[in-house]
Amino acid sequence: MKYTVDEYGFYGRFGGAYIPEMLYPNVEELRLNYLKIMSEPDFQEELQALLKDYVGRPTPLYFAKRLSEKYNTNIYLKREDLNHTGAHKINNTVGQVLMAKRLGKKRIIAETGAGQHGVATATVCALMGLECIVYMGEVDIERQEPNVARMKMLGATVVPATSGSKTLKDATNEAIRDWINNPEDTYYIIGSVVGPHPYPDMVARFQSVISEEVKAQLKEKTGSENPDYVVACVGGGSNAAGAFYHYLDTPEVKLIAVEAAGLGVDSGESAATSVLGREGIIHGSRTLLMQTEDGQVTEPYSISAGLDYPGVGPLHAHLHQSGRAIFESITDDEALQAVLELTRLEGIIPALESAHALAALGKIGAKPDETIVVNLSGRGDKDLTTYLDRFELHGK
Amino acid sequence: MENRIKTLFKRKPQGLLSVYFTAGYPNIEDTVPIILELEKNGVDLIEIGMPFSDPLADGPTIQQSSTIALRNGMTIPKLFEQLKAIRKYTQIPLVLMGYLNPVMQYGVERFCQEASEIGIDGIILPDLPLSDYVREYKSLFEQHNLSKIFLISPQTTEQRIREIDSHTNGFIYMVSSASVTGGTNGNAVANTDYFQRVAGMQLQNPGIIGFGIHNRETFTQACNHASGAIIGSAFIKALVREGSLQHNIKSFIQSIKQEA
Ligand SMILES: Cc1ncc(COP(=O)(O)O)c(C=O)c1O
């Protein structure tokens, strides 16, 4: 089985570029150039220098001793939360902003859910002196307020998306409309492995630095570059794609993709696409999609803004359908429990998204001699208000 | 029978007025009355929008009409039911316009077959790529005598326009400027270089200009550069002015067709 994208932009039956003709010239320009640009020595030199000295890579692979004791196995955390701006998202935005510059674009647009991708985009735009417009659902603007403040501080314009469920899906619609309206000078930095080909492949390549580092680090710590499990949360699926990437063709490494169950997969308030979705088209890609019988997109729900999305990237649809990855879903309450657990056992406050991956530890059933790598995709600073509310810590 | 779009362009190669509306808006049962009223007022071609929850290429007006239409209960089966007997009442060319996902869920083959039985003449699915169409669906559309209409924009290359022209057989939908529907700040017909470039290509299909055409002036200018023009958002706004549907349609179409 092949897990990389084919020449037509498909992963098995998923992927492609289902876009209005108005976007075709821009997407085609990117498709024809992205691999060539990414392989140019001066591009790689600039990218690697930024990843090292600006983003702070490599991020540590940390053996979580007390967490391992609790689950009676060996747990390593890939510390993407220690990246500049606090999540894995910047691995991708650094790469894409360099791509935008090579293509001569002057204006950058992005969508964001949790605000981490928006902050990471605003950050690289400040660094490169580029105009930055970030679309964000009204609901997310409220629940991820600290990230809105950071984007404004960085000089970005944050535009509220007010349609639909006012979350990530709707922000993405608005970003795509902006791109249709501004086809000449604008580059769209998509924040996950979603959208029309070549975005899913390009974003996965920029995030693949995660598993590249894990391999070397794990080899150094354990003598083997292969863990038994790699666990990551999936919104669109970029941190998971990065954490899985160099293990895709190593079947003895089990890949665990963790989706947000919201209030429960059967509650009607969920974002567990692999359980609730069927094949459809969203944001230019043929993938698994939560939808009604009539093919209207269902409004998803999760406490986690970054996982509150009715689709998954086409790579993940393929990993699901082929059985290469195992999909788990975690409720709001289970994720919150995992936040408190990691905080109190290891002194690390994770993002709500990452907490979904952590909460899956209890479902995997790993043995005492096995090794698990959990991709800790981001830190919890943006979620502190939610945590204080839910853990009733105000005024204590 | 010859496709009604073809017949129309033979009979009237210039100055065509095409109107788009969202099925199920403002009220669920308005579909047939709107079609008949448009024809009565001298409209040449009608595009019936099939509402979608996430219309990527549409501006606020069509987004909102789609949301309301869906809330009213519009679906593809419901629309086909409403249109079942339409050919008893009118021979105006009818084009269905919508996004791929609902059609895919309904089944493209079943969709084409039923649309053709009703007497639909053309289909516009902006997010169905040309390559997929040619590979998977072209023979199906042709077998059912349905024109598959494609969009082009000012950014579309000459080579791509020629490729599109070679695979379609109704008209080419010329998006007026880089914009979602309803947009363009009133400058819908400013890009005369583009219109002339396309006109100079001597394509086998006629072109109709759409997106942002909203009044007599922009309609007339568009007609100077192509076989006709399409009005969508402006018509949808006019539908919900005070007064009856019949009155609103009549006064809007008259305002487009007659000297002020
Ligand atoms: C910390 C963190 N993890 C995960 C995600 C989910 O995105 P993806 O599935 O693309 O990794 C987000 C998105 O905002 C995030 O901020």
Coordinates of C-alpha atoms in Angstrom, one line a residue, chain A residues 17-340:
Chain A
A17 CA -8.5 19.5 -6.2
Y18 CA -12.2 20.2 -6.3
I19 CA -12.0 23.9 -6.7
P20 CA -13.8 26.6 -8.7
E21 CA -12.0 27.6 -11.9
M22 CA -11.2 31.0 -10.3
L23 CA -8.8 29.2 -8.0
Y24 CA -7.3 27.0 -10.6
P25 CA -4.4 29.3 -11.8
N26 CA -3.1 29.8 -8.2
V27 CA -3.4 26.2 -7.2
E28 CA -1.9 25.0 -10.5
E29 CA 1.0 27.5 -10.0
L30 CA 1.6 26.0 -6.6
R31 CA 1.2 22.4 -7.8
L32 CA 3.8 22.9 -10.6
N33 CA 6.3 24.6 -8.3
Y34 CA 6.1 23.3 -4.8
L35 CA 8.4 20.3 -5.0
K36 CA 10.9 22.1 -7.2
I37 CA 11.1 25.0 -4.8
M38 CA 11.2 22.8 -1.7
S39 CA 14.2 20.9 -3.1
E40 CA 16.2 24.0 -4.0
P41 CA 19.4 24.3 -1.8
D42 CA 18.9 27.9 -0.9
F43 CA 15.3 27.2 0.1
Q44 CA 16.3 24.4 2.4
E45 CA 19.2 26.4 3.8
E46 CA 16.8 29.2 4.8
L47 CA 14.2 26.9 6.1
Q48 CA 16.6 24.8 8.2
A49 CA 18.2 27.9 9.7
L50 CA 14.8 29.3 10.7
L51 CA 13.6 26.0 12.1
K52 CA 16.7 25.8 14.2
D53 CA 17.3 29.4 15.4
Y54 CA 13.9 30.9 15.2
V55 CA 11.4 28.1 15.9
G56 CA 13.8 26.4 18.3
R57 CA 14.1 22.9 16.7
P58 CA 14.8 20.2 17.3
T59 CA 12.1 20.0 20.0
P60 CA 12.9 17.6 22.9
L61 CA 11.7 14.1 23.0
Y62 CA 10.9 13.8 26.7
F63 CA 10.5 10.5 28.7
A64 CA 7.5 11.2 30.9
K65 CA 8.4 9.1 33.9
R66 CA 5.5 9.6 36.2
L67 CA 3.0 9.4 33.3
S68 CA 4.7 6.1 32.2
E69 CA 4.4 4.7 35.7
K70 CA 0.7 5.6 35.8
Y71 CA 0.0 3.7 32.5
N72 CA 2.7 1.0 33.2
T73 CA 4.4 1.5 29.9
N74 CA 7.0 3.8 28.4
I75 CA 5.7 7.1 27.2
Y76 CA 7.7 9.8 25.4
L77 CA 6.3 13.2 24.6
K78 CA 7.4 15.0 21.5
R79 CA 7.5 18.5 22.7
E80 CA 6.0 20.5 19.9
D81 CA 4.5 22.7 22.6
L82 CA 8.0 24.1 23.1
N83 CA 8.2 25.6 19.6
H84 CA 8.1 29.3 19.2
T85 CA 4.4 30.4 19.3
G86 CA 3.5 27.2 21.3
A87 CA 2.5 24.6 18.8
H88 CA 3.6 22.5 15.7
K89 CA 1.8 25.0 13.4
I90 CA 4.9 27.1 12.9
N91 CA 6.8 24.3 11.2
N92 CA 4.3 24.7 8.3
T93 CA 4.0 28.5 8.3
V94 CA 7.8 29.0 8.2
G95 CA 7.9 26.7 5.1
Q96 CA 4.9 28.2 3.4
V97 CA 5.9 31.8 3.9
L98 CA 9.2 31.0 2.2
M99 CA 7.2 29.4 -0.6
A100 CA 5.0 32.5 -0.9
K101 CA 8.1 34.7 -1.2
R102 CA 9.6 32.5 -3.9
L103 CA 6.3 32.8 -5.8
G104 CA 6.5 36.6 -5.4
K105 CA 3.3 37.0 -3.3
K106 CA 2.8 40.1 -1.2
R107 CA -0.3 39.4 0.8
I108 CA -0.9 36.4 3.1
I109 CA -4.2 35.0 4.2
A110 CA -5.0 32.2 6.6
E111 CA -7.8 30.5 8.5
T112 CA -7.5 29.5 12.1
G113 CA -9.5 27.5 14.6
A114 CA -7.6 27.5 17.9
G115 CA -5.7 30.5 16.8
Q116 CA -2.3 28.7 16.8
H117 CA -2.1 28.6 13.1
G118 CA -3.2 32.2 12.9
V119 CA -0.6 33.2 15.4
A120 CA 2.1 31.2 13.6
T121 CA 1.1 32.8 10.3
A122 CA 1.0 36.3 11.8
T123 CA 4.4 35.6 13.3
V124 CA 6.2 34.7 10.1
C125 CA 4.5 37.6 8.3
A126 CA 5.9 40.0 10.9
L127 CA 9.2 38.4 10.4
M128 CA 9.1 38.8 6.6
G129 CA 7.3 42.1 6.5
L130 CA 4.2 40.8 4.7
E131 CA 0.6 41.8 5.1
C132 CA -1.5 39.2 7.0
I133 CA -5.2 38.6 7.2
V134 CA -6.5 35.8 9.4
Y135 CA -10.1 34.5 9.2
M136 CA -11.4 33.1 12.4
G137 CA -14.9 31.9 13.5
E138 CA -16.7 34.2 15.8
V139 CA -17.1 31.4 18.4
D140 CA -13.4 30.7 18.3
I141 CA -12.5 34.4 18.6
E142 CA -14.3 34.2 21.9
R143 CA -13.0 30.9 23.2
Q144 CA -9.3 31.5 22.2
E145 CA -9.1 35.2 23.0
P146 CA -5.4 35.2 24.0
N147 CA -4.4 34.1 20.5
V148 CA -6.6 36.9 19.0
A149 CA -4.7 39.4 21.1
R150 CA -1.4 37.9 19.9
M151 CA -2.3 38.1 16.2
K152 CA -3.3 41.8 16.6
M153 CA -0.1 42.5 18.5
L154 CA 1.8 40.9 15.5
G155 CA 0.1 43.3 13.1
A156 CA -2.4 40.9 11.5
T157 CA -6.0 41.7 10.7
V158 CA -8.4 39.2 12.3
V159 CA -11.6 38.9 10.3
P160 CA -14.5 37.2 12.1
A161 CA -16.3 34.4 10.1
T162 CA -20.0 34.7 11.0
S163 CA -21.7 32.0 8.9
G164 CA -22.5 28.4 9.8
S165 CA -21.2 27.2 13.2
K166 CA -18.8 30.2 13.2
T167 CA -15.8 27.9 13.7
L168 CA -12.9 26.5 11.7
K169 CA -14.9 25.3 8.7
D170 CA -16.5 28.7 8.2
A171 CA -13.2 30.5 8.6
T172 CA -11.8 28.3 5.9
N173 CA -14.7 29.2 3.6
E174 CA -14.0 32.9 4.1
A175 CA -10.3 32.4 3.4
I176 CA -11.1 30.6 0.2
R177 CA -13.5 33.4 -0.8
D178 CA -10.8 36.0 -0.1
W179 CA -8.4 34.0 -2.4
I180 CA -11.0 34.0 -5.2
N181 CA -11.3 37.8 -4.7
N182 CA -7.6 38.4 -4.7
P183 CA -6.0 36.0 -7.2
E184 CA -3.0 38.0 -8.2
D185 CA -0.9 39.0 -5.2
T186 CA -2.2 36.7 -2.5
Y187 CA -0.9 33.4 -1.1
Y188 CA -3.1 31.3 1.1
I189 CA -1.2 29.6 4.0
I190 CA -3.5 26.6 4.8
G191 CA -3.0 25.4 8.4
S192 CA -3.5 21.7 8.1
V193 CA -3.3 18.8 5.7
V194 CA -6.6 19.8 4.1
G195 CA -7.6 21.7 1.0
P196 CA -6.9 21.0 -2.7
H197 CA -3.8 19.2 -3.9
P198 CA -0.9 20.1 -3.4
Y199 CA -1.7 21.5 0.1
P200 CA -2.2 18.2 2.0
D201 CA 1.1 16.9 0.6
M202 CA 3.0 20.2 1.1
V203 CA 1.9 20.7 4.6
A204 CA 2.6 17.0 5.5
R205 CA 6.2 17.5 4.1
F206 CA 6.7 20.7 6.2
Q207 CA 5.4 18.9 9.3
S208 CA 7.4 15.7 8.6
V209 CA 10.3 17.2 10.6
I210 CA 8.5 15.9 13.7
S211 CA 8.9 12.2 12.9
E212 CA 12.3 12.8 11.3
E213 CA 13.5 14.1 14.7
V214 CA 11.6 11.4 16.7
K215 CA 13.4 8.7 14.8
A216 CA 16.8 10.0 15.6
Q217 CA 16.0 10.9 19.2
L218 CA 14.3 7.6 20.0
K219 CA 17.3 5.7 18.6
E220 CA 19.6 7.7 20.8
K221 CA 17.4 7.0 23.9
T222 CA 16.3 3.5 23.4
G223 CA 18.5 2.0 20.7
S224 CA 15.6 1.7 18.3
E225 CA 14.1 4.4 16.1
N226 CA 10.8 2.7 16.0
P227 CA 8.3 3.0 18.9
D228 CA 5.3 0.6 19.2
Y229 CA 2.8 3.4 18.9
V230 CA 2.7 7.0 17.7
V231 CA -0.3 8.9 19.0
A232 CA -1.5 12.2 17.7
C233 CA -4.7 14.2 17.7
V234 CA -6.5 15.0 14.4
G235 CA -8.3 18.1 13.5
G236 CA -7.4 18.5 9.9
G237 CA -4.5 16.2 10.7
S238 CA -1.2 18.2 10.3
N239 CA 0.5 17.3 13.5
A240 CA -0.5 13.7 13.1
A241 CA 0.7 13.7 9.5
G242 CA 4.0 15.1 10.7
A243 CA 4.3 12.6 13.5
F244 CA 3.3 9.6 11.3
Y245 CA 5.2 10.6 8.2
H246 CA 8.4 8.7 8.4
Y247 CA 6.6 5.7 9.9
L248 CA 4.0 5.3 7.3
D249 CA 5.8 2.5 5.6
T250 CA 6.9 0.8 8.8
P251 CA 3.8 -1.3 9.6
E252 CA 5.2 -2.6 13.0
V253 CA 4.8 1.0 14.3
K254 CA 1.1 1.4 15.1
L255 CA -0.4 4.8 14.3
I256 CA -3.1 6.1 16.5
A257 CA -5.2 9.1 15.3
V258 CA -7.3 10.7 17.9
E259 CA -10.4 12.7 17.0
A260 CA -12.7 14.8 19.2
A261 CA -15.9 13.1 20.2
G262 CA -17.2 16.3 21.7
L263 CA -20.1 15.3 24.0
G264 CA -20.0 11.8 22.7
V265 CA -20.0 10.3 19.2
D266 CA -23.8 9.6 19.4
S267 CA -24.7 12.9 21.0
G268 CA -25.2 14.9 17.9
E269 CA -22.4 17.2 19.3
S270 CA -19.3 15.7 18.0
A271 CA -16.4 16.1 15.5
A272 CA -15.4 12.4 15.2
T273 CA -15.3 12.4 11.4
S274 CA -14.0 8.9 11.0
V275 CA -17.0 7.5 12.9
L276 CA -19.7 10.0 11.7
G277 CA -18.4 10.9 8.2
R278 CA -18.7 9.5 4.7
E279 CA -16.9 10.2 1.5
G280 CA -17.6 13.7 0.3
I281 CA -16.1 17.0 -0.8
I282 CA -15.0 19.7 1.5
H283 CA -12.6 22.6 1.0
G284 CA -11.4 21.3 -2.4
S285 CA -10.7 17.8 -1.3
R286 CA -12.4 14.4 -1.6
T287 CA -12.3 13.0 1.9
L288 CA -14.3 11.8 4.9
L289 CA -16.9 14.4 5.7
M290 CA -19.6 14.7 8.3
Q291 CA -22.7 15.5 6.3
T292 CA -26.5 14.9 6.1
E293 CA -28.1 12.4 3.8
D294 CA -28.5 15.2 1.3
G295 CA -24.8 16.1 1.2
Q296 CA -25.0 19.2 3.3
V297 CA -22.1 19.7 5.7
T298 CA -22.9 19.0 9.3
E299 CA -21.9 21.5 11.9
P300 CA -19.4 19.8 14.2
Y301 CA -18.8 20.3 17.9
S302 CA -15.8 20.0 20.2
I303 CA -14.6 21.9 23.2
S304 CA -11.3 22.1 21.3
A305 CA -11.4 24.8 18.6
G306 CA -8.5 23.1 16.7
L307 CA -10.4 19.8 16.4
D308 CA -13.8 21.3 15.8
Y309 CA -13.9 20.4 12.0
P310 CA -16.3 18.2 10.0
G311 CA -13.6 16.6 7.8
V312 CA -10.1 15.2 8.0
G313 CA -7.3 15.6 5.5
P314 CA -7.3 13.1 2.6
L315 CA -4.2 11.3 3.9
H316 CA -6.1 10.5 7.1
A317 CA -9.1 9.3 5.2
H318 CA -6.8 6.9 3.3
L319 CA -5.1 5.8 6.5
H320 CA -8.5 5.1 8.0
Q321 CA -9.9 3.3 5.1
S322 CA -6.8 1.2 4.5
G323 CA -6.5 0.3 8.2
R324 CA -3.0 1.7 8.4
A325 CA -4.0 4.0 11.3
I326 CA -6.3 3.2 14.2
F327 CA -8.8 6.0 15.0
E328 CA -9.9 6.7 18.5
S329 CA -12.3 9.4 19.7
I330 CA -12.1 11.2 23.0
T331 CA -14.8 13.3 24.6
D332 CA -14.5 16.8 26.0
D333 CA -14.5 15.4 29.6
E334 CA -11.9 12.8 28.9
A335 CA -9.7 15.4 27.3
L336 CA -10.1 17.7 30.3
Q337 CA -9.2 14.9 32.6
A338 CA -6.0 14.3 30.6
V339 CA -5.1 18.0 30.8
L340 CA -5.2 17.8 34.6

